Structure formats: structure tokens, C-alpha cells
């Protein structure tokens, strides 16, 4: 059984990283990042079998693709705190000459990143391609991907969702961050997407729902269930219900902090709600 | 004057198919993806010989580009196949982010480029693809001239690590490149030596340039003909050397004069050796239905157009 306490401490530190990163450059996307902090911690600390040394081809290890690249702060923080690069480098987020670009990229050679993302809707296809190469290489490792719910409005996703079922891409677990928010407001107000679970099922996917997407134990349980459903001729989707801005009370339950950084006072409040656990960078 | 023999008309897309078939036998990492145009792209043999390495994506080009990018992770070398229009404009952002910016080893293979696609008309006749692709940092852009060269280029790009755009066409055109001539990316091919005018041609226009040079020679005009099969990276030195000798240049391409080979050449020359230049290309227009020959004539893309351009540019020296 994973050490929940240690995972919780790490999650709190990741939240601090996120807040401090976006505050420093007065830009970036804290809302979705905070909402997915527990998921990333579980993914990299519990679920994925990944190697210490980064290698682009990733043969013999599980791979992760972030499709909604704007939540780069949580991605960078967790990559750094799981050893892909020095945590001090988090201080360069969005600065000139940094490897930590506003949206993740392979271009600057940041370890842990295997594809550029930011322009939405492309990560599902990339993840499917990587999954097919795993099969061609007889590599039993799994592919994980994360997508925003608003991102499902991009049509390429549905091309990919159709293809994955039609081609039995069953070594892929695609997780959708269901926080119900996007830049202009609630997803239901911007463009109602109907029943996403039924849509995935209608396309031929297995769907696992995690109702408490900010609860570490619930995520572990749900993702292990999803894992148990791989290699059964169907792609697996996880619907992860999260709260945007989770862990910082004034950022929760609103789209307002999708792409806005806290000011000095707001940072102080956010940090006070998430006291230092593993040491700030 | 050196002359070239047409060993029999063939389509360049069949050169691609033949090259891909060979790659299937020689390189286990080569995989092929197609968006519902297997027959048009001549990918049938690869599919038949290597079904486990062939991926029918359906009419979903954006997904195809993304899958290809993902397949490179783990060492595969994906060749995507569809019409040039759907290989570029339709999926520009997917290529930009998932392939070019991510520096993935994807080979975007595009058939039916230009007006010579013919009767289908302008919806399918892209004349902007060279421009779109050459603007992407790191993208190699290749437009071979005949069956043999397209086959050689297809094989060569598998050995090059990085994104490549390979452009070819539908109609049967003269095949004159020696069968076993190897293909060197970025190395222009000197076809005819001349002293009065440099003709830089790419793709289907190379044969037209050879025909034009023959007629010009009969009229006492010595034309130098260079096959620019690689538009990016451009063989700057070959161009500068030739123009230094002839003092004027024509660029010939089945593409819009905005954004094509001609503009790349103009930039190199303006920086190094400003030179009178004429553009044999479409002039900021869409194509239309018709036979390839009719369209090449109407849009000024044949040897007659090159001859007129040669006389005009020589008069501007």
C-alpha cells in the first residue's frame, strides 16, 4: 500500500510550487494545475513504472502525455520532484532562456517531456501513436494521457477516440480532467458536451469514473481499476472529477483562476493554506 | 548541349510507392499511415507485404499526423500518405506543434500536388503547400521531378532523422533520372551547363525546363538547368555560382509564386548577388478543372512559358 501521508505531503508541496511559479511571472495557469495535483502525484509516484534517466524513446517504461499543456506548472513540479530535473529549475518557469516554457515542449530538451502541447486536442492522437509503437516493439508498458474536459470540444479528439476503439488500442489509459470549467466559464455554458461517459462508451471505450478526483486514495483505487481493464481489446478512459483550484479556497469552484496568477497578498493566503512540507525550491 | 532521354512516362506517386515498398523490405522501423487513399498513394504493396506496419487511419488527417508523431517515440519512422492539400493546410497546426516543434521523425508524403491533379479542381489542387511547409522551422521540403527521383528520395528520407515534407504528383510525366542515382537531400543537381540564363526548376517543371533549354539552344541561347529537388535546405552555393556565371535566373515550380521556390531563391540572391529573376509559377490564383496539360498551359507552367521568361529575363540583364 502506498504511503498516503508521504503522497499528501508531496501534493501540498506541489501546490506551493504551482502558486509560487505562476506568481513570480504573473502568468500561467494555476486553476487546472491545482485541480490535478493529486492525480500527477499518484501517476508519477504510484502508478507509472518509469525510469530515472530520461530517454525519449521510453522503451520498457510507462509513458505519460499531457494534452492540456497549459497546466504545465503541475507537470513541471511533479517532474522535478520525482527526479527528472533539479527542483531549483522551477524558478525559471516562463522566463527567457528557460527549459520550462509556458507550455511543455521537447524543443528545449526538458527531461520528462516527450511532445509539445498547448494547442489543444492533439495529445490523444500522439498517445495512441505511442501506444501502437509499444505494441510493435512488444513492449507491455502502458501509455497514460491527460486531457481537459473543455479540450474535448476540439474535433481531433473524436477522430482519435473513434480510431482507438476501432483499432483496439488497449494499452492506453486516457484521463479526462472533469472540472467543468474552461476559460470563458462553465463548460455547460460555453458548449454543453452532454454525457461524456456515454459518448466514450458509445465510441467503444471502457470508462472508469473517479468521483473524488482530489482524493489520493480514490485516485489510486480508480486508476488501479482502470489499469486492470487494459489489454482487453478496448481503450480505457478515466473520468476524473476534480475541483479547479483545489487546495486554495478562493481559487476553487470557479473558472476565474484558469489562467490568472495570484498577487502578493493572494499568494500569501494560498501558501498559508499549504504549508511547506518538503522544502520550497 | 547535354540531353536527357525519357525512358517512359510514369507518375511520381508510383515512385513513392516503389520506394516505400523497398523500405518495407530494408528497414523494419518504417511504418506507413494512410487516410483512405491507399490506391492513390500507391501504398498497396507496403500494406500487403507488411500489414502489421500499415495503419489505415480513415478520413481523419489530423489524427493521422498526431499518431505519426506519437509512433516516433519508441523508434518508428512513420510515413504518412494523403493528398498534398490534406497533408498540409488541413493539418497545419498538428504538423506545427506535434511534428515540427516537437522535432519528430515523421515523413509527410503528399501526392496530387499542384494543378496537375487535374479534373478534381481547385479544392484538391494545393498551390500553397511548399510555402506552408518551408516556413516551419526544421522542416525539410523536397519536390522530386520524376519517378526515379521520387523513389530515391523516398528511400533517402528514411535515413534522415527529422521531419520531412515530400511532395509529388498524380500525372504520368517523363522519367529521365538515372535509375540508380542516389538522392542527396539539399544537393542541387546540375543538369545542363549554360552561360546566358540559369533555369532553376523543381518537381514536374524540371522536364519542362529541359525541353525549354533544348529550344533555346536551337535559338542560340545557352541555358543552364539545375534541378532544385530540395527547396529546404536550399543549395545556396549552387544557385549563387550559376547565377554568377549567367547573370539572370528563372525559377520554375508548380506552386504559387508567393511562398514557393522562387521567393526562397530571391532571398538568397538579394542577400548575396542581386540578379534579375522571372517566376514561372502560378500568380496568386486558385486552379480549376481540366487536363494536366491544359492546366499547365493555361497557368503558364510549361516549356513555352519558360522560354518566354528566359528571353524576358535576359533582356533585363
mmCIF file with all atom_site columns, N, CA and C in Angstrom, chain B residues 27 38 196 296:
data_model
loop_
_atom_site.group_PDB
_atom_site.id
_atom_site.type_symbol
_atom_site.label_atom_id
_atom_site.label_alt_id
_atom_site.label_comp_id
_atom_site.label_asym_id
_atom_site.label_entity_id
_atom_site.label_seq_id
_atom_site.pdbx_PDB_ins_code
_atom_site.Cartn_x
_atom_site.Cartn_y
_atom_site.Cartn_z
_atom_site.occupancy
_atom_site.B_iso_or_equiv
_atom_site.pdbx_formal_charge
_atom_site.auth_seq_id
_atom_site.auth_comp_id
_atom_site.auth_asym_id
_atom_site.auth_atom_id
_atom_site.pdbx_PDB_model_num
ATOM 1  N N  . UNK B 1 27  ? 13.992 -1.740 -44.021 1.00 0.00 ? 27  UNK B N  1
ATOM 2  C CA . UNK B 1 27  ? 14.020 -1.001 -42.756 1.00 0.00 ? 27  UNK B CA 1
ATOM 3  C C  . UNK B 1 27  ? 12.790 -1.371 -41.914 1.00 0.00 ? 27  UNK B C  1
ATOM 4  N N  . UNK B 1 38  ? -5.169 4.731  -50.151 1.00 0.00 ? 38  UNK B N  1
ATOM 5  C CA . UNK B 1 38  ? -4.087 3.766  -50.369 1.00 0.00 ? 38  UNK B CA 1
ATOM 6  C C  . UNK B 1 38  ? -3.761 3.638  -51.858 1.00 0.00 ? 38  UNK B C  1
ATOM 7  N N  . UNK B 1 196 ? 23.969 31.829 -70.585 1.00 0.00 ? 196 UNK B N  1
ATOM 8  C CA . UNK B 1 196 ? 23.137 33.027 -70.773 1.00 0.00 ? 196 UNK B CA 1
ATOM 9  C C  . UNK B 1 196 ? 22.066 33.205 -69.693 1.00 0.00 ? 196 UNK B C  1
ATOM 10 N N  . UNK B 1 296 ? -1.432 23.215 -67.188 1.00 0.00 ? 296 UNK B N  1
ATOM 11 C CA . UNK B 1 296 ? -0.044 23.690 -67.229 1.00 0.00 ? 296 UNK B CA 1
ATOM 12 C C  . UNK B 1 296 ? 0.084  24.820 -68.258 1.00 0.00 ? 296 UNK B C  1
#
